[in-house]
CSV table of C-alpha atoms and ligand atoms in Angstrom, one decimal:
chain,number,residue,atom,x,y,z
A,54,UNK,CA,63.3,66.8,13.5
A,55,UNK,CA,63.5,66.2,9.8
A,56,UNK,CA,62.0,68.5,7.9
A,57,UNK,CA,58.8,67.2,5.7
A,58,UNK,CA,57.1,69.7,2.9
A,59,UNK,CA,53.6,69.0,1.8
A,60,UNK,CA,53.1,68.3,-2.1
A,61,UNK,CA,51.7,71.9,-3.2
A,62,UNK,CA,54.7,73.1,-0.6
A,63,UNK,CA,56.9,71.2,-2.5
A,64,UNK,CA,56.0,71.9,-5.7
A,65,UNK,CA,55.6,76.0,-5.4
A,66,UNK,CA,58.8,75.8,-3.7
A,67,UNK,CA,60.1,73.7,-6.8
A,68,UNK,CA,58.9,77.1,-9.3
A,69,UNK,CA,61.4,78.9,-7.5
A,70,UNK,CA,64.3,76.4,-7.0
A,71,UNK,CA,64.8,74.1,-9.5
A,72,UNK,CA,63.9,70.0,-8.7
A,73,UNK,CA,68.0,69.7,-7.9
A,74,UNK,CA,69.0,72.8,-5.8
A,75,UNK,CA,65.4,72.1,-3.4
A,76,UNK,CA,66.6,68.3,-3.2
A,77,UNK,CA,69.4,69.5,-1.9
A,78,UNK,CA,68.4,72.6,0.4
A,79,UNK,CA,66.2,69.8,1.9
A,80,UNK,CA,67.8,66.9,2.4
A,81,UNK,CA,71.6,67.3,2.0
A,82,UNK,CA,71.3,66.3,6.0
A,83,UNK,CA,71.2,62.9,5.2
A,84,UNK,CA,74.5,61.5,5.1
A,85,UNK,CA,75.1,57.9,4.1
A,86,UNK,CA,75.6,55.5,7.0
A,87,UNK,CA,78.8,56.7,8.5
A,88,UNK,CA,79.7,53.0,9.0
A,89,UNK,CA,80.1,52.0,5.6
A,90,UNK,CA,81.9,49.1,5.0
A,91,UNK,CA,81.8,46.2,2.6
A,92,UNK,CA,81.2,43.4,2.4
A,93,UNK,CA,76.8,44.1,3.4
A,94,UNK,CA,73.7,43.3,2.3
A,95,UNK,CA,70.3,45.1,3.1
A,96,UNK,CA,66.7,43.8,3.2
A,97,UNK,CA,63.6,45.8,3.4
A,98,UNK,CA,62.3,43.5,5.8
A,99,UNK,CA,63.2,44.8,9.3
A,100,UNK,CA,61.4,42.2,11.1
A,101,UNK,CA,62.6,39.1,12.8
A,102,UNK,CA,62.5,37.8,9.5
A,103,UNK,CA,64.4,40.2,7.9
A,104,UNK,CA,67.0,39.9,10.3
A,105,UNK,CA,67.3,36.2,9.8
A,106,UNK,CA,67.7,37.0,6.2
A,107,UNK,CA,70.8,39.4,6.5
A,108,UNK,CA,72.6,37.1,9.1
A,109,UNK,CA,71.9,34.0,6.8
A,110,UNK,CA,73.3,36.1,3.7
A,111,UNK,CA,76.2,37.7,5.9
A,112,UNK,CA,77.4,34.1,6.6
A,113,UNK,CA,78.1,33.9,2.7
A,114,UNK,CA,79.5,37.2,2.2
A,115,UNK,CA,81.5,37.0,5.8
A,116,UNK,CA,83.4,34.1,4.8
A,117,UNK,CA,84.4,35.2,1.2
A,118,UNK,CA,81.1,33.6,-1.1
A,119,UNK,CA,79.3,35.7,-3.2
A,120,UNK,CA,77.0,39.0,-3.2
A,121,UNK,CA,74.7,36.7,-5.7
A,122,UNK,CA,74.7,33.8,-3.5
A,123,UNK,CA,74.1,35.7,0.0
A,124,UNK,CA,71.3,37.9,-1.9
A,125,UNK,CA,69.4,34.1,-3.1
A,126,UNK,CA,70.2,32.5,0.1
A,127,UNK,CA,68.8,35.8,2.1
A,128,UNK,CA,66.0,36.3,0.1
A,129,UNK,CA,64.6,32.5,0.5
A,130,UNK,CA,64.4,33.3,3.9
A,131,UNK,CA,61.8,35.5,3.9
A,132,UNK,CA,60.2,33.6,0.6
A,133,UNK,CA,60.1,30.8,3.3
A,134,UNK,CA,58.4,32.5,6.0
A,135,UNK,CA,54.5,30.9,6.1
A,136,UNK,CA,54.0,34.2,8.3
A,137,UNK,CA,54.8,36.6,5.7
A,138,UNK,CA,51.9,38.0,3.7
A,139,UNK,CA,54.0,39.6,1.0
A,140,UNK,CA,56.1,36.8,-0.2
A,141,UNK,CA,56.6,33.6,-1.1
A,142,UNK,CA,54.8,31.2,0.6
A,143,UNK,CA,51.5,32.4,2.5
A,144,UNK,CA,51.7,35.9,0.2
A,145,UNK,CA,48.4,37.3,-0.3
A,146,UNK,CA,46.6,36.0,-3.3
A,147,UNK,CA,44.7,37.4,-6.1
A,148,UNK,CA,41.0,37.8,-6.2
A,149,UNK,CA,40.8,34.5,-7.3
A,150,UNK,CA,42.5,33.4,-4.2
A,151,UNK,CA,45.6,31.9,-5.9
A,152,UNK,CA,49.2,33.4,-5.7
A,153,UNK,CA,50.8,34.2,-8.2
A,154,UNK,CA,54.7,35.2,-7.6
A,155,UNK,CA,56.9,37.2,-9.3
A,156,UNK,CA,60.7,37.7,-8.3
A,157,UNK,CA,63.8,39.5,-9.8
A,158,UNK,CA,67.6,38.7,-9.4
A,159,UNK,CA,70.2,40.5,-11.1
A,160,UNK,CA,74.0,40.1,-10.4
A,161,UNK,CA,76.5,42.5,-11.3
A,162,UNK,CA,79.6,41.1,-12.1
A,163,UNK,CA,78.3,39.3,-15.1
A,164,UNK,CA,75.9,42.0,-16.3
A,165,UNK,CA,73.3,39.3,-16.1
A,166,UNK,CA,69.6,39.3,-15.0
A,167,UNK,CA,66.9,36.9,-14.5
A,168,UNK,CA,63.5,36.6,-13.5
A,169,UNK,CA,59.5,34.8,-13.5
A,170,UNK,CA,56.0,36.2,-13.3
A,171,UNK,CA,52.6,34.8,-12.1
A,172,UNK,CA,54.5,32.0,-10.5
A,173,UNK,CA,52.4,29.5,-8.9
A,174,UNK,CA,52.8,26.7,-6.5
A,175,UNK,CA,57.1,27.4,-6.1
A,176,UNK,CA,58.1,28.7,-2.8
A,177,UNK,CA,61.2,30.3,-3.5
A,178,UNK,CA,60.9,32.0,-6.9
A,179,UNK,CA,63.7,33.7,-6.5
A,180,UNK,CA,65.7,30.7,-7.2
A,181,UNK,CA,63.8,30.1,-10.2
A,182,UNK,CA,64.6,33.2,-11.7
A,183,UNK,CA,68.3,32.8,-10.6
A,184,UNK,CA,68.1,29.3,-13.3
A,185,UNK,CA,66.4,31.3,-15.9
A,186,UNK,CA,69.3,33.8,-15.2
A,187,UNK,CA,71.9,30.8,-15.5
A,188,UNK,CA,71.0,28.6,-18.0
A,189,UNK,CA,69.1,30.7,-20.7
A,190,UNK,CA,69.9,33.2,-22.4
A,191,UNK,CA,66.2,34.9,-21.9
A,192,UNK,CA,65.4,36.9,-18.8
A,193,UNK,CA,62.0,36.8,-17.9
A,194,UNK,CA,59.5,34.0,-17.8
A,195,UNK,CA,55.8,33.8,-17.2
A,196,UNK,CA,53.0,32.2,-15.7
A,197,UNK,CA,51.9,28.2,-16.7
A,198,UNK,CA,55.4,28.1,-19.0
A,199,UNK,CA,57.8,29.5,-15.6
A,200,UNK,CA,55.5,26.9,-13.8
A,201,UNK,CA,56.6,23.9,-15.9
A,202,UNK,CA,60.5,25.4,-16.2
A,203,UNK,CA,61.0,25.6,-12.4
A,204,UNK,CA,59.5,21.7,-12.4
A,205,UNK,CA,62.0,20.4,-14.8
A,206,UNK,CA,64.7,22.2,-12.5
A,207,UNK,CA,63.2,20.2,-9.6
A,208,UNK,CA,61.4,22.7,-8.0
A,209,UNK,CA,58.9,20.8,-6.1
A,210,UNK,CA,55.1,22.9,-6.7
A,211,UNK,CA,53.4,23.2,-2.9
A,212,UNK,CA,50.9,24.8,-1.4
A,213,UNK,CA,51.5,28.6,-0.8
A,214,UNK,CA,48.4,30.0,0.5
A,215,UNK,CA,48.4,29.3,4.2
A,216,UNK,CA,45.2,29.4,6.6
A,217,UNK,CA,45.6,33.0,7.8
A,218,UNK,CA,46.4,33.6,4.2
A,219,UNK,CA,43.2,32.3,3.1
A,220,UNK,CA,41.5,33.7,5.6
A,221,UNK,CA,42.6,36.9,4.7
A,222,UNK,CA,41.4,37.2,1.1
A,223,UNK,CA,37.9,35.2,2.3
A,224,UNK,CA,37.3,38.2,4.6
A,225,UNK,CA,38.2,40.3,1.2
A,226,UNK,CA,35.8,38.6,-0.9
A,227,UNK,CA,33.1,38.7,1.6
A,228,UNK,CA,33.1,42.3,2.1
A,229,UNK,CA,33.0,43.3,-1.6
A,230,UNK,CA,35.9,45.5,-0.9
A,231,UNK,CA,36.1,48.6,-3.2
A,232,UNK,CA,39.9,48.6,-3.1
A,233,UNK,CA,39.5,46.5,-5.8
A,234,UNK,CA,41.6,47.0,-9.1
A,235,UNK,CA,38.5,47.4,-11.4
A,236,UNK,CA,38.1,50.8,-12.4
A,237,UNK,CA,40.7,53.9,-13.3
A,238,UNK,CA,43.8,54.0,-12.1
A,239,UNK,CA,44.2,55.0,-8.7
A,240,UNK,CA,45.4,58.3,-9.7
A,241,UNK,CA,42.5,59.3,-11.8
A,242,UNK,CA,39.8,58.0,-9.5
A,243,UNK,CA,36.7,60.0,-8.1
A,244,UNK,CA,38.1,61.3,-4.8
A,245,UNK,CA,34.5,62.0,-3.8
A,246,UNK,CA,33.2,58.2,-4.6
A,247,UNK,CA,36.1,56.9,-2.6
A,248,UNK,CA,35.2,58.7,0.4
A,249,UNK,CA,31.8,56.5,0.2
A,250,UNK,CA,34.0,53.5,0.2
A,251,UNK,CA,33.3,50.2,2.8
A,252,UNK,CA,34.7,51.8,6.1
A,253,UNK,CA,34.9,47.9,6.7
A,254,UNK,CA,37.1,47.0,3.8
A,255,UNK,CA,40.6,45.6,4.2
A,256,UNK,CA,43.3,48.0,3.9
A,257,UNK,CA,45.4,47.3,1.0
A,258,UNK,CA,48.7,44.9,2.5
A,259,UNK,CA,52.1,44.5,0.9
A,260,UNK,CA,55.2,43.2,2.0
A,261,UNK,CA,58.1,43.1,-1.4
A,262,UNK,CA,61.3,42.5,-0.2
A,263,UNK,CA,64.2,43.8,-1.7
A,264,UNK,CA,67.7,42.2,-0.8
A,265,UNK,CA,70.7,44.0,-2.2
A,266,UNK,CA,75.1,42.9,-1.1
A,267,UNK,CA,78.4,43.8,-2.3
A,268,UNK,CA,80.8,41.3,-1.5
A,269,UNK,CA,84.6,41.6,-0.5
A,270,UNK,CA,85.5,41.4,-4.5
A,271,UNK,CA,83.1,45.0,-4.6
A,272,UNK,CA,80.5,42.4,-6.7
A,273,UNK,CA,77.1,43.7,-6.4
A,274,UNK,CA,73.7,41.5,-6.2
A,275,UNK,CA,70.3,42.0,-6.1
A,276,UNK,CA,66.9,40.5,-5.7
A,277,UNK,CA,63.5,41.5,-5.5
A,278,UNK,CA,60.4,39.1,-4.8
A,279,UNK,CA,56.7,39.3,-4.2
A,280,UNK,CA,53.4,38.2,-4.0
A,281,UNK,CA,52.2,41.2,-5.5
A,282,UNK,CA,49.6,43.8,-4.9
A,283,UNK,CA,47.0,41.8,-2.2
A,284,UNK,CA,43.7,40.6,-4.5
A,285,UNK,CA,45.1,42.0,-7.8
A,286,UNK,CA,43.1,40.8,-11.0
A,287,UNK,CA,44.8,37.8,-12.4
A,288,UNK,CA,47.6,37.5,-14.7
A,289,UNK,CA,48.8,41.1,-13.5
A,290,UNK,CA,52.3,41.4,-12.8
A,291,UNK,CA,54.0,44.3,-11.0
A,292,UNK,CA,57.2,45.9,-11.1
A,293,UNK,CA,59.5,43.6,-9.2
A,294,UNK,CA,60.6,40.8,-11.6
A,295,UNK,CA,61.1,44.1,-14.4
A,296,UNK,CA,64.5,44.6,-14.3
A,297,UNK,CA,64.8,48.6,-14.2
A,298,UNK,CA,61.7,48.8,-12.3
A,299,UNK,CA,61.6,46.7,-9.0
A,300,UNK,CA,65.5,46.2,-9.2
A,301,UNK,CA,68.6,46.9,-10.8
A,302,UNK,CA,72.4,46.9,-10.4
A,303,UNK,CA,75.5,48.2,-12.0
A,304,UNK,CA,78.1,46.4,-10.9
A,305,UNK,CA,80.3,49.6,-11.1
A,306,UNK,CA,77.7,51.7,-9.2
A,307,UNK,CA,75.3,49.7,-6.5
A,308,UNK,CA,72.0,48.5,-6.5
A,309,UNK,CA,68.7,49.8,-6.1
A,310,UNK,CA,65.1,48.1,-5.1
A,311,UNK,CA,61.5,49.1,-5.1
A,312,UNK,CA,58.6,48.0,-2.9
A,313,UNK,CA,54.6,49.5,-2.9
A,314,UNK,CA,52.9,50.2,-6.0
A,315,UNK,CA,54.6,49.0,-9.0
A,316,UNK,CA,52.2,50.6,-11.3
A,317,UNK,CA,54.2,53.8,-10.7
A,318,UNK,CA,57.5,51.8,-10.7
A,319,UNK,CA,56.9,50.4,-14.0
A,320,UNK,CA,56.4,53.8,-15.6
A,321,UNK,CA,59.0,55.4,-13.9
A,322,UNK,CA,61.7,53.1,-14.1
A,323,UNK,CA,62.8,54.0,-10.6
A,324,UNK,CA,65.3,51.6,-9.7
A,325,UNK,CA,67.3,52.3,-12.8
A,326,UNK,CA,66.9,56.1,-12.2
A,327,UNK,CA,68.3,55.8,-8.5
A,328,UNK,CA,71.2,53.8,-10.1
A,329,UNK,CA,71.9,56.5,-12.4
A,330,UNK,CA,71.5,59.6,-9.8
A,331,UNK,CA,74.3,57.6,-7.8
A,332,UNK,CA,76.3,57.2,-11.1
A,333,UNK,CA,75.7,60.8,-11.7
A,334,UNK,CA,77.9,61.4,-7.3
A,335,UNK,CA,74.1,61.5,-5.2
A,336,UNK,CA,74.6,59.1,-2.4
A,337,UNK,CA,72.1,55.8,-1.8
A,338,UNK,CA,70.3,58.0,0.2
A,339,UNK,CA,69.9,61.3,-2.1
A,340,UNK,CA,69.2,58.7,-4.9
A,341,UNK,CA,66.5,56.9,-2.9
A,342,UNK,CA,64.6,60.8,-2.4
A,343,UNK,CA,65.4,62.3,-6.3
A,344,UNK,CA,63.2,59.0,-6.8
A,345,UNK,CA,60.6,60.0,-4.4
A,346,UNK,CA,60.5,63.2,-6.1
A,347,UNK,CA,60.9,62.3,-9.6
A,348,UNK,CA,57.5,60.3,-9.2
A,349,UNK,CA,55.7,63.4,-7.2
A,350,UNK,CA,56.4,65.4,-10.1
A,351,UNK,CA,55.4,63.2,-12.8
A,352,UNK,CA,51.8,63.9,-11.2
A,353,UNK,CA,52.1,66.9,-10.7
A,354,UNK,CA,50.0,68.0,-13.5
A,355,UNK,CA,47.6,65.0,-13.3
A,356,UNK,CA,46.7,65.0,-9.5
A,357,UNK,CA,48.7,66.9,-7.6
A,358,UNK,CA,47.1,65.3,-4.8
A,359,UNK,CA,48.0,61.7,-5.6
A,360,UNK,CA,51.0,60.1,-4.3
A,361,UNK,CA,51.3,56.3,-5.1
A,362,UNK,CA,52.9,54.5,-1.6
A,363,UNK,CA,56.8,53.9,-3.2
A,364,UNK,CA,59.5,52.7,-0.5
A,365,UNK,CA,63.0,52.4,-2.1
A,366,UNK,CA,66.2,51.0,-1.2
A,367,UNK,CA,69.7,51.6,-2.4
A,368,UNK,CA,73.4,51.0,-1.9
A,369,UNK,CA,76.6,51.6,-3.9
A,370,UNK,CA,79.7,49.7,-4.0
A,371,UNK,CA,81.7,51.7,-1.1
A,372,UNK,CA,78.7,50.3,1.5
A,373,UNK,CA,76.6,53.1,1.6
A,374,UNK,CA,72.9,52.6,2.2
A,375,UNK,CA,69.9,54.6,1.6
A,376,UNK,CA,66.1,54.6,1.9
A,377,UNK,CA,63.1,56.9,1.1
A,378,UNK,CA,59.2,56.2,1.0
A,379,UNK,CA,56.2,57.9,0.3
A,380,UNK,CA,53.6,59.2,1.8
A,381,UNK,CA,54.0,57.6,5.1
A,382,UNK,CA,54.5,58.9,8.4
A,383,UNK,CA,57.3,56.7,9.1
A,384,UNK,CA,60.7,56.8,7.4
A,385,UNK,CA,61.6,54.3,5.4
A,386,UNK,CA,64.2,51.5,7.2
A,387,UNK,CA,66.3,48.6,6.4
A,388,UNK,CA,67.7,45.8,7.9
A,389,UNK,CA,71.8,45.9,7.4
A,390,UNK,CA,74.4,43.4,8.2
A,391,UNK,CA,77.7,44.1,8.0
A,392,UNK,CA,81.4,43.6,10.2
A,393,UNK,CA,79.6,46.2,12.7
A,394,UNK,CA,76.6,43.5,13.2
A,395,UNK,CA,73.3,43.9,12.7
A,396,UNK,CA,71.6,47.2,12.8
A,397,UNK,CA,68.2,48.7,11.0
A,398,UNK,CA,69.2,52.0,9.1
A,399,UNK,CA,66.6,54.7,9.1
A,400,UNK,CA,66.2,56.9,6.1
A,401,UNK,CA,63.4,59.1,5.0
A,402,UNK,CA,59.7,59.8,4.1
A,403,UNK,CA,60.3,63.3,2.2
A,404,UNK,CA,56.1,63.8,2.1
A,405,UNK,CA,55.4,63.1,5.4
A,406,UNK,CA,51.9,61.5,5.4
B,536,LIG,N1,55.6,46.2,-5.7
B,536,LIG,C1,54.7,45.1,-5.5
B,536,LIG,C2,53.8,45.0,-6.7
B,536,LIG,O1,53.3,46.0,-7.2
B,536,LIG,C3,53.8,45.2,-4.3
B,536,LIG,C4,54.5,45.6,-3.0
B,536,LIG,O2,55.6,46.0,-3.0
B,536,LIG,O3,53.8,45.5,-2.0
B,536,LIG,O4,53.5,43.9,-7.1
């Protein structure tokens, strides 16, 4: 059994220990994936979807193409998916009932990064932010102006909300549902006026994915893409198309990816902190829980109660793979493809629940 500490636990034991030496008392028992091997590529999907995705991406990197071709051509996959009500088509809308997509990509071996937020009507924005990554020399575009880029590319705009889609967020709007984004933030909300809350309201539903390879040449790629937080207030945009926050690679490191609350991404820069704690000899896996951590302890002093739900991915260029999430029950898990096949990796969820 793995061994989980609550959050006070944690941080009395922290007084005592330092945040480095209890990482390590605590977790040192996670070794990287003994199978590690390049070329790879990882999804956080670990549905049928996500396994579609790797094998579609593995056919790229298996006969020599590209980490940044296998991550696009993986990652449209799931985009794809009309079942999928975290990305792409038939994500989640906001609580206008439109979606509004953002997506990452940012490829290693040319130092290069590109990406779109509040994307309507394109199914694979991904591939959007690959162009903007191409053929600009800017980074990021938003909204409306990312809407009529990706239509002089010949993106064809289409319906993304589906029925169950749409039937989702109408349930949402009809029962008021106080998991709204008005108010505080979540970590300075009234724990007592919560407690009052709907018991009928919709929990709140996510689905990010995060697809990171190296190819044979030791090239790294990654992509992140979204719908977003379910019924967030127009316009927002979360962590995943912020290069630093919902993905980032070093092409003489790895890559690392974020899913869940981007709020807390955003501030915390996590995937470029899990990039640097494997520059600085942690493995994907130690990098994926000093992130974990890193976040706990940034509230500490605010609400030591409050732990915003993070799930991150990592891998460096040797083909070692990592993954930590917080506060659920379950571990964290990824979809990997490699010369071994296809197999889900499970890493950790340091808080428990
Ligand atoms: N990180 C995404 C966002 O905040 C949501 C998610 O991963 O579910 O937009």
């Amino acid at each position: 059994m793995r061994k989980k500490i609550s959050r006070r636990g944690f941080f009395n034991q922290s007084i005592g220990f330092g945040l480095g030496s209890l990482l390590f008392k605590n977790f040192s028992r996670y070794k990287s994936d003994p199978s590690s091997q390049i070329p790879l590529i990882i999804s956080s999907h670990t549905n049928d979807t996500g396994k579609k995705a790797v094998e579609k991406g593995w056919e790229i990197l298996s006969g020599g193409g590209s980490a940044l071709d296998a991550v696009e051509k993986a990652a449209n996959v799931i985009e794809l998916d009309p079942e999928g009500l975290g990305v792409g088509w038939g994500g989640l809308p906001n609580e206008n009932g439109v979606i509004q997509l953002d997506a990452s990509i940012m490829d290693g071996k040319t130092y290069n990064a590109g990406a779109v937020g509040a994307l309507e009507n394109i199914r694979t924005p991904c591939s959007v932010a690959r162009v903007v990554m191409e053929h600009t020399d800017h980074i990021f575009l938003v909204g409306g102006d990312a809407l009529s880029f990706a239509k002089k590319w010949g993106f064809k705009p289409q319906e993304l909300l589906t029925e169950k889609s749409r039937e989702i967020w109408l349930r949402w709007k009809k029962k008021l549902n106080e998991q709204d984004d008005w108010g505080p933030p979540e970590h300075l909300k009234d724990r007592n006026k919560k407690s009052m809350s709907n018991p009928d309201s919709l929990p709140r539903l996510s689905g990010t994915t995060n697809v990171l390879a190296v190819d044979k040449n030791g090239d790294v790629a990654g992509i992140t893409t979204t719908s977003g937080l379910s019924f967030k207030i127009p316009g927002r945009v979360g962590d995943s198309p912020i290069i630093g926050a919902g993905l980032y690679v070093d092409n003489a490191v790895g890559a690392a990816g974020a899913t869940g609350r981007g709020e807390d991404v955003i501030k915390s820069c996590a995937s470029h902190y899990i990039v640097i704690m494997m520059k600085e000899g942690k493995s994907p896996q130690q990098a994926c829980e000093a992130a974990c951590m890193m976040i706990a302890e940034k509230y500490k002093n605010v609400n030591i109660d409050f732990l915003p739900g993070e799930n991150f991915v990592a891998i460096n260029k040797k083909g070692e793979l990592g993954c930590a999430r917080m506060p659920r029950k379950r571990p964290a898990r990824v979809s990997l493809r490699n010369q071994s096949g296809y197999s889900v990796y499970k890493g950790s969820a340091p808080f428990g629940s």
